[in-house]
Every structure is written in structure tokens, then in C-alpha cells.
XYZ file of C-alpha atoms in Angstrom:
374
model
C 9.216 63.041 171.150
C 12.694 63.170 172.316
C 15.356 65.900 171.132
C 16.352 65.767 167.671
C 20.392 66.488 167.033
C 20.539 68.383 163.085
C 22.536 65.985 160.926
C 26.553 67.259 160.314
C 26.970 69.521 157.427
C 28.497 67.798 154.543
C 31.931 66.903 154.499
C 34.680 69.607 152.928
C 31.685 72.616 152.900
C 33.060 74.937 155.301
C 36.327 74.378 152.151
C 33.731 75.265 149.471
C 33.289 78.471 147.832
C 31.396 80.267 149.925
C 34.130 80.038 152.751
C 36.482 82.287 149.682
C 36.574 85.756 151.079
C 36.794 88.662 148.457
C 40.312 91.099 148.206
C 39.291 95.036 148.858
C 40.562 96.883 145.615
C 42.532 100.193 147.043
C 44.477 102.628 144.874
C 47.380 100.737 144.961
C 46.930 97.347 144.681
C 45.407 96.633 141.627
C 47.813 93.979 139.869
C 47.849 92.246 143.226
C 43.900 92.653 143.519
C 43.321 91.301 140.096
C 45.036 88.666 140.686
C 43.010 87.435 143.400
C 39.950 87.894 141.868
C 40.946 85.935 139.152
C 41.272 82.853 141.410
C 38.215 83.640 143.371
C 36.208 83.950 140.156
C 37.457 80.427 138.920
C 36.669 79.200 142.291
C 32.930 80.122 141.688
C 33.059 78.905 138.126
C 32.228 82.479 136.590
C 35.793 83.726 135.333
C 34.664 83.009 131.795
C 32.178 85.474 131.703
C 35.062 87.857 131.815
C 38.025 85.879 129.966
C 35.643 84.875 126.873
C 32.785 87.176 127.204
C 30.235 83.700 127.267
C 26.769 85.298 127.580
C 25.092 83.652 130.848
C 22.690 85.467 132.977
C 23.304 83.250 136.449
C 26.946 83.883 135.550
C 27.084 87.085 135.042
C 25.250 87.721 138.379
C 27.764 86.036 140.209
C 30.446 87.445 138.863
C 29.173 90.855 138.926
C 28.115 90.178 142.934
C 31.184 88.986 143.556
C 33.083 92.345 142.097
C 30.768 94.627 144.395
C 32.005 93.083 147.508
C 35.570 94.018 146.352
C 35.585 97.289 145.138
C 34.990 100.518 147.461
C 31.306 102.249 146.941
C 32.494 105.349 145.513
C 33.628 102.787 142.426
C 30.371 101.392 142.796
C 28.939 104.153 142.068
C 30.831 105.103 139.095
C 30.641 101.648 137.412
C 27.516 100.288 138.855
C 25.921 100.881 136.090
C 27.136 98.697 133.638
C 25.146 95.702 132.237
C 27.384 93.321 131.830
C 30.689 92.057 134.377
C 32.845 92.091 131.437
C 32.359 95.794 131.287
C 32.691 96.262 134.646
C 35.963 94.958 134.747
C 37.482 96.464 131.834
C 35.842 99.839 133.108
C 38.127 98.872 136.552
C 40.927 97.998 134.530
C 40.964 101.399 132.481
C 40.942 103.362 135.656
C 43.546 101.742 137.190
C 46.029 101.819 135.038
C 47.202 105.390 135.802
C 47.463 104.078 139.175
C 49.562 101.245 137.608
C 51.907 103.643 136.203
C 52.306 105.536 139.202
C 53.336 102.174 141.098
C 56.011 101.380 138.935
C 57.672 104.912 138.383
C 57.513 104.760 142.678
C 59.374 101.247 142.114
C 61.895 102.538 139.963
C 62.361 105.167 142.345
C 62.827 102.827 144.921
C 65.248 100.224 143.621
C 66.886 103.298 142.422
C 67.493 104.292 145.878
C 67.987 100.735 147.166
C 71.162 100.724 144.634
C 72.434 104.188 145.769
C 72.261 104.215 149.351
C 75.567 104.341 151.325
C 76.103 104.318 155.402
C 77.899 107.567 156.679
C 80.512 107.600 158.755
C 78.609 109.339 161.370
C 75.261 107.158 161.281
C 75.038 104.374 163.348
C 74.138 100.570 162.488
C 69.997 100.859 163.696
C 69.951 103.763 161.818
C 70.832 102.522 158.399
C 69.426 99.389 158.736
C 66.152 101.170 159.196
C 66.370 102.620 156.360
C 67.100 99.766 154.715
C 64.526 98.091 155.883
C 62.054 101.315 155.231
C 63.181 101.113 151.718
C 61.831 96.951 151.357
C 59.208 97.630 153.217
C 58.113 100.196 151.378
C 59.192 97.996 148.237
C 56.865 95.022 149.377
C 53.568 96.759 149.217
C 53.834 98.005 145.901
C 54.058 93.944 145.102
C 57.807 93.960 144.471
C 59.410 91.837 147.794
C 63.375 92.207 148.086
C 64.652 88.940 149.723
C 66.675 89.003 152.521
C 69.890 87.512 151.066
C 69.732 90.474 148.510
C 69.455 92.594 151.897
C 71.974 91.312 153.948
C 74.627 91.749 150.971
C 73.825 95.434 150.676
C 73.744 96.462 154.363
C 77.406 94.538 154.301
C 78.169 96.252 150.885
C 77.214 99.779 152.098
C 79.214 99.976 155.321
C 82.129 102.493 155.486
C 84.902 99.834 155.135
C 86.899 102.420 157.117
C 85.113 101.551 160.480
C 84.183 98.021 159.555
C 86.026 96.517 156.953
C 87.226 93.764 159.623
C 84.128 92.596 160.529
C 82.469 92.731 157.114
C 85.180 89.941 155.592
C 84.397 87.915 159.193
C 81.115 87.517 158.366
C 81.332 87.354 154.714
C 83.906 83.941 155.729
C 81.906 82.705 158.144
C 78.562 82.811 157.087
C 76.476 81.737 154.192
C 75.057 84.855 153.563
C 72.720 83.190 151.489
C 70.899 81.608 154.413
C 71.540 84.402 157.302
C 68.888 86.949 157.992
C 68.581 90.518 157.736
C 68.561 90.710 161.848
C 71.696 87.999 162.728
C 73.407 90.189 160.994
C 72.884 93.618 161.852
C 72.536 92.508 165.868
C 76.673 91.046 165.249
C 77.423 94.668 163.560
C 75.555 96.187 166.359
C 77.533 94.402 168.965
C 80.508 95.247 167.270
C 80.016 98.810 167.095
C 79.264 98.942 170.873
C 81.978 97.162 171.748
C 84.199 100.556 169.490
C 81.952 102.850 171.131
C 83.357 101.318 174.710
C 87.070 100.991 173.908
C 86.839 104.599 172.517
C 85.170 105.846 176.258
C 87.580 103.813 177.911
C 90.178 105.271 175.989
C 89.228 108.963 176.722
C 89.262 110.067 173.109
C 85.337 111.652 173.174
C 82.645 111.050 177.174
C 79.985 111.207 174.358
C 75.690 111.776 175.028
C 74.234 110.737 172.064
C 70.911 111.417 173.760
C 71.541 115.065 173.011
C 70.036 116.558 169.807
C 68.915 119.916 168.257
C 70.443 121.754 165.640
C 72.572 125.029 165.108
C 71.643 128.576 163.417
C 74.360 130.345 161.214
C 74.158 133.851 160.407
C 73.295 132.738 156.428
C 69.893 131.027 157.682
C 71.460 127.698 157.339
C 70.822 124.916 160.107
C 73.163 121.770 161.070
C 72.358 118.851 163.200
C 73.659 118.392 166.629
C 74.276 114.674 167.269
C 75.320 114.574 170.268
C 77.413 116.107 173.210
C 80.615 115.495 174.788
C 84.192 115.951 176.285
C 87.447 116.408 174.326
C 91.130 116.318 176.147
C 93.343 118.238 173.914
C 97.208 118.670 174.626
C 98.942 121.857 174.660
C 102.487 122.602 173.319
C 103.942 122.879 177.086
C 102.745 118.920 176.793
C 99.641 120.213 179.402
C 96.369 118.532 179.009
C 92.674 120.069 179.669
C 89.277 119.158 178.821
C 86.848 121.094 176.386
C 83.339 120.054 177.896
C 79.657 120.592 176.870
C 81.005 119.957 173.034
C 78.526 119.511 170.578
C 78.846 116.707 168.200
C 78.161 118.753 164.495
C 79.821 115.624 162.046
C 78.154 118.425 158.760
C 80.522 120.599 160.312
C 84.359 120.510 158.246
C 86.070 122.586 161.406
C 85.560 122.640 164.919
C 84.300 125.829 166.293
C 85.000 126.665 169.567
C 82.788 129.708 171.271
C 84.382 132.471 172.717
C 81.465 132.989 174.827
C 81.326 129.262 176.150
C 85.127 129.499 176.789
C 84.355 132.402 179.238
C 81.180 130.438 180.923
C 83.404 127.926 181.983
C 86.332 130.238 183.721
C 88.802 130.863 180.798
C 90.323 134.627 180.638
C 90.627 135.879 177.145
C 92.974 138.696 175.622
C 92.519 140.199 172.067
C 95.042 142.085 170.630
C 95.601 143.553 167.377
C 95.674 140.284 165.712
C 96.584 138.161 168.501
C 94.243 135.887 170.871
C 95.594 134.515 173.999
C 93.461 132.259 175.843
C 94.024 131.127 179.286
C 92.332 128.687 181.511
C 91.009 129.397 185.524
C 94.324 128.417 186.820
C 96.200 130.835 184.560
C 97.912 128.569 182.473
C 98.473 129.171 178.588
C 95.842 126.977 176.505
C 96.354 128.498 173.026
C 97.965 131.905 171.348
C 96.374 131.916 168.150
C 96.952 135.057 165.253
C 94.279 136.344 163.061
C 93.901 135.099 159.653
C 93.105 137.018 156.540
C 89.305 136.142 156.620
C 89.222 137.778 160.494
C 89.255 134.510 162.005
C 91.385 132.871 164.873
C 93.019 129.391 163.633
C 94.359 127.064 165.640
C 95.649 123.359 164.991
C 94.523 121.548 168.518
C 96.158 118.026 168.903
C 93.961 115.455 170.842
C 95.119 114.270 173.923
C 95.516 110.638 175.217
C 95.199 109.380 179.151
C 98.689 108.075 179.933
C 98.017 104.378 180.901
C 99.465 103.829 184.432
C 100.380 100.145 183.847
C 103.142 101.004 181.345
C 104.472 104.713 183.737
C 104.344 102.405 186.408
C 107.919 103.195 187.243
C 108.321 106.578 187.235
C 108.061 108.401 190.472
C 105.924 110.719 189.869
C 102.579 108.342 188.374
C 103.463 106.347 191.123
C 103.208 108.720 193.541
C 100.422 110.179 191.468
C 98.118 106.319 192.398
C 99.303 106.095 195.713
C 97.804 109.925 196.090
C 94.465 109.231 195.044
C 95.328 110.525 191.368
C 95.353 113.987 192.222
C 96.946 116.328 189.638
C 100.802 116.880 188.594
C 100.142 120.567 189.659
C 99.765 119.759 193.659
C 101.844 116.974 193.726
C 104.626 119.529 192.284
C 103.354 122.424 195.095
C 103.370 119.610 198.107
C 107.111 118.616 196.984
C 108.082 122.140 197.004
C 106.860 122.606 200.160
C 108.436 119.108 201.413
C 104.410 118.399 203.081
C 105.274 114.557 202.265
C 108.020 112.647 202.810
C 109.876 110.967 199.581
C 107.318 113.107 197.136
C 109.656 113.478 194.241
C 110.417 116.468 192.433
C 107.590 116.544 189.541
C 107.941 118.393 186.257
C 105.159 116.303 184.323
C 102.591 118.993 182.438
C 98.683 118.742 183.654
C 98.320 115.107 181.978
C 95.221 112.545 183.269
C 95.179 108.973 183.169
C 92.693 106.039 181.997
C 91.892 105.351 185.923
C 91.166 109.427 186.103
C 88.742 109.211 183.084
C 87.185 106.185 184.193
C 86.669 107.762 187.804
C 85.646 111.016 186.886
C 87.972 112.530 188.911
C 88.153 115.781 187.037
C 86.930 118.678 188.573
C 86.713 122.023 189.210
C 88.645 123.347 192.676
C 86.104 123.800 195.879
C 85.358 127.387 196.605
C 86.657 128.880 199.151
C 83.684 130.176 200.795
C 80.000 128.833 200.799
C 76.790 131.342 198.799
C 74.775 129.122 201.744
């Protein structure tokens, strides 16, 4: 006899029910779960053993099969017991519907805080749209989904219109925002806010390290964030500029702080007085004169500085001199004129001021010592 090939299974079987797989009933999915079951128990033709309580043995056993490969064996053992699948399921429907409860009170809480939630000034774009997205996600599998076009309006609706108020009515006139998705439009606000974070660099207002966090202990027990750390060039009232470095970024904090102790670390020479403090910087020059205020501390109004752009001092003397120099500071240029060590230097009088190309360059440093440790 010659090999015999099995004949093909009947058309449409492997669609039948056998190929339905049962939902896994967990603590917090039970409207979702009995959902399910509904249509896989209508798909085996036993759903009216539950629904009208029709008395059929071969039923009954299917239905009741069915139910044990979707409910955990600890509720197995609990309900197991019962003679009939229409008990079993009301039995599962009674216990879950504390659980029930406790899935809408965690919605409300939810769409509560969908509703509330506002963007800082000092967070970033990733950083609120994870939350946002925490919040839906969080929101989907308790069974309530929150579309995206509901999502995109609130990210747009939440930023500080402050900082992005341009770019929100761009995209709210160029886009349907019906039909854009969550991600388009965070990755354009995310561009956008590099492309601040740049100009701001470029423009020396804050060299900031983002990368740098931790948090700070006052004397009360209290703690505040540290989001970053950075550079600040302040101008004097002489018109002098000088960098603060190694500043932490605090944005809890209503004041700026400077440390006495820090000041001192990094070559400053400082006089207390009575009530007066006079600060002065390696060089000896002035940075602040500051008088003690009824609460015992020293307050001082600090003006940010700018880098002078050389494109628009172009003509005077001295920044020109000051490029052709290497951008060395005011301070020689005004000690080799005095000295007459380069022909056609002009006379300077300019304070210690820095430009954009200075910045850029990281030209600022510290003086080489005069002798080597090594």
C-alpha cells in the first residue's frame, strides 16, 4: 500500500470556536473582562445559561469550563463550588464590584488631574509631555482611552504662553489639530525650545548643564531641587563685567543666594564690617558693597550682563583693537597702551566687558601662575 495523505480539515475550523481564546480576569479589569466573556460565551452558544438562567446540563458545563480558564485559581477556589454557572458569575460579579468602585474613584482622580495640570516655567517640553502621556496611559487601562486630539489640545492649552505663546497660535493656524498626533506636535515644540535654549547660550545670558542634579539642605530641614548648573555675567556699577561660575540652577528658589564660602574658593577677598560687606574679586577690583539689612542679611540688586556684539562696536578703537588682539581683556589692552608696547594701541577706558566671540570661544580664564607646583 502506498502512503496515505489525511484529508484537509474542514473549511473555516481553525475560525470556529475552539480557535476563541479566554480573557484572564485580574483585579482591575472586570467591566472589560466581562465583556469579553460575554462574546466568547455567545460564540459557544452557552450565554443563556447565564442571561435567562435556561436549565441545561451540556450548557451549563460549557459555560462553567469556559469561566475556569478565565479566572485566577485562588477565585477558583473560592467559587468553585457552586452548582450552577449562573451562580458562579453573579458570585464574580458581587466580588468585583468593590473593585469596580475603586476603578472609577481612580478615574475621577485622573481626569481630575488631566483637567488641572499646568507646564511650569522651569519644566521642559519631554517632561510634561510625559506626564501627560503617564496620565492617558494610566487612563487607558482602567478602560477609559483619551484620544489624541483631546491630547494635543491640552499639551498646547497648558504651555506657559509666556515662553510659547508664538508657537502655540502657529500651530493652532496651521494644523488641524484634529488630525495631528500627540508626537508631531510635541517633536515641533521640542525643536522650538532647543532652538531658545541655543540663542540664549549664544547670547551669554546662562553656559547652562542641565545634566547636573541633586538637591539643597536648609537649616529648617527643608530640601530644594537643583536643576542644573551654570555661568552668570553680571555687570557692576563701574559698567565692569565678571562671571559667577559653578551656579546652581534652584527655579523653587524666590532669591538668588550667593555663598560666601564659594566666593572665597574661587579667589574673591571679602571684608565685613559693622554692617557693611565689600567684596572684591582676584584682581582687586570692586564687585559689590552691600549693607546689612534688618533680618542680618546682605542684599544686593545684581544686574545681568550682556556680551557686547562686535559687529555693531566695530568702529570703535578699542573692540577693534580688542579682535585684532586675539580678544584679550580691556584691562591689558589699557596696561600695553600705557606702556606704549604696541604701536597705534589706543588709549582704552572700556570697564572689564566680554563679547559674543569671547563666550563662544571660551576665552575666559583665570591668569597663569607664575611659578609651576611641578
Amino acid at each position: 500500500m502506498g502512503d496515505t495523505t489525511p484529508p484537509p480539515p474542514p473549511k473555516g475550523k481553525e475560525n470556529g470556536p475552539s480557535s476563541v481564546h479566554c480573557p484572564m480576569l485580574t483585579a482591575m479589569n472586570y467591566t472589560v473582562w466581562a465583556m469579553r466573556m460575554k462574546v466568547v460565551l455567545r460564540v459557544h452558544k452557552v450565554w443563556d445559561t447565564i442571561n435567562s438562567g435556561v436549565p441545561d446540563e451540556d450548557k451549563n458545563d460549557m459555560a462553567m469550563a469556559l469561566l475556569f480558564q478565565s479566572i485566577p485559581e485562588t477565585l477558583i477556589m473560592q467559587i468553585g463550588d457552586q452548582e450552577t454557572v449562573k451562580a458562579m458569575w453573579d458570585s464574580i460579579k458581587t466580588r468585583h464590584l468593590g473593585a469596580e468602585r475603586v476603578r472609577e474613584a481612580r478615574l475621577q482622580t485622573l481626569s481630575v488631574e488631566f483637567d488641572n495640570i499646568k507646564m511650569n516655567e522651569s519644566n521642559s517640553i519631554d517632561n510634561f509631555a510625559g506626564k501627560l502621556s503617564s496620565i492617558a496611559s494610566k487612563s487607558a487601562s482602567l478602560g477609559e482611552v483619551i484620544d489624541e486630539a483631546r491630547l494635543v489640545k491640552k499639551f498646547l492649552k497648558s504651555l506657559p504662553r509666556s515662553k510659547y505663546n508664538q508657537m502655540v497660535d502657529s500651530l493652532q493656524q496651521v494644523l488641524d489639530l484634529n488630525k495631528t498626533g500627540f508626537e508631531d506636535v510635541v517633536g515641533r515644540l521640542r525643536a522650538y525650545e532647543e532652538r531658545i535654549r541655543e540663542e540664549k547660550l549664544q547670547g551669554g545670558d546662562q553656559e547652562l548643564n542641565e545634566n547636573i542634579t541633586g538637591r539643597v539642605k536648609f537649616g529648617d530641614g527643608s530640601f530644594v531641587q537643583i536643576k542644573g548648573k551654570g555661568s552668570i555675567l553680571f555687570q557692576g556699577k563701574s559698567g565692569d563685567q565678571d562671571f559667577l561660575t559653578e551656579i546652581y540652577y534652584i527655579p523653587e528658589l524666590k532669591n538668588n543666594i550667593i555663598s560666601i564660602g564659594q566666593a572665597t574658593e574661587s579667589g574673591c577677598d571679602i571684608w565685613m564690617k559693622h554692617d557693611l560687606l565689600t567684596m572684591y574679586d582676584e584682581n582687586g577690583r570692586l564687585l559689590m558693597k552691600v549693607k546689612r539689612s534688618e533680618n542680618r542679611l546682605f542684599k544686593i540688586r545684581m544686574k545681568i550682563g550682556a556680551p557686547v556684539c562686535l559687529q555693531s562696536k566695530i568702529e570703535d578703537d578699542a573692540w577693534r583693537w580688542h579682535t585684532r588682539l586675539g580678544h584679550i581683556n580691556f584691562e591689558l589692552m589699557k596696561s600695553m597702551a600705557k606702556k606704549d608696547l604696541v604701536r597705534g594701541l589706543p588709549h582704552v577706558e572700556h570697564g572689564n566687558q566680554l563679547c559674543e566671540s569671547c563666550l563662544v570661544g571660551k576665552q575666559t580664564r583665570c591668569s597663569f601662575p607664575a611659578t609651576s607646583s611641578f
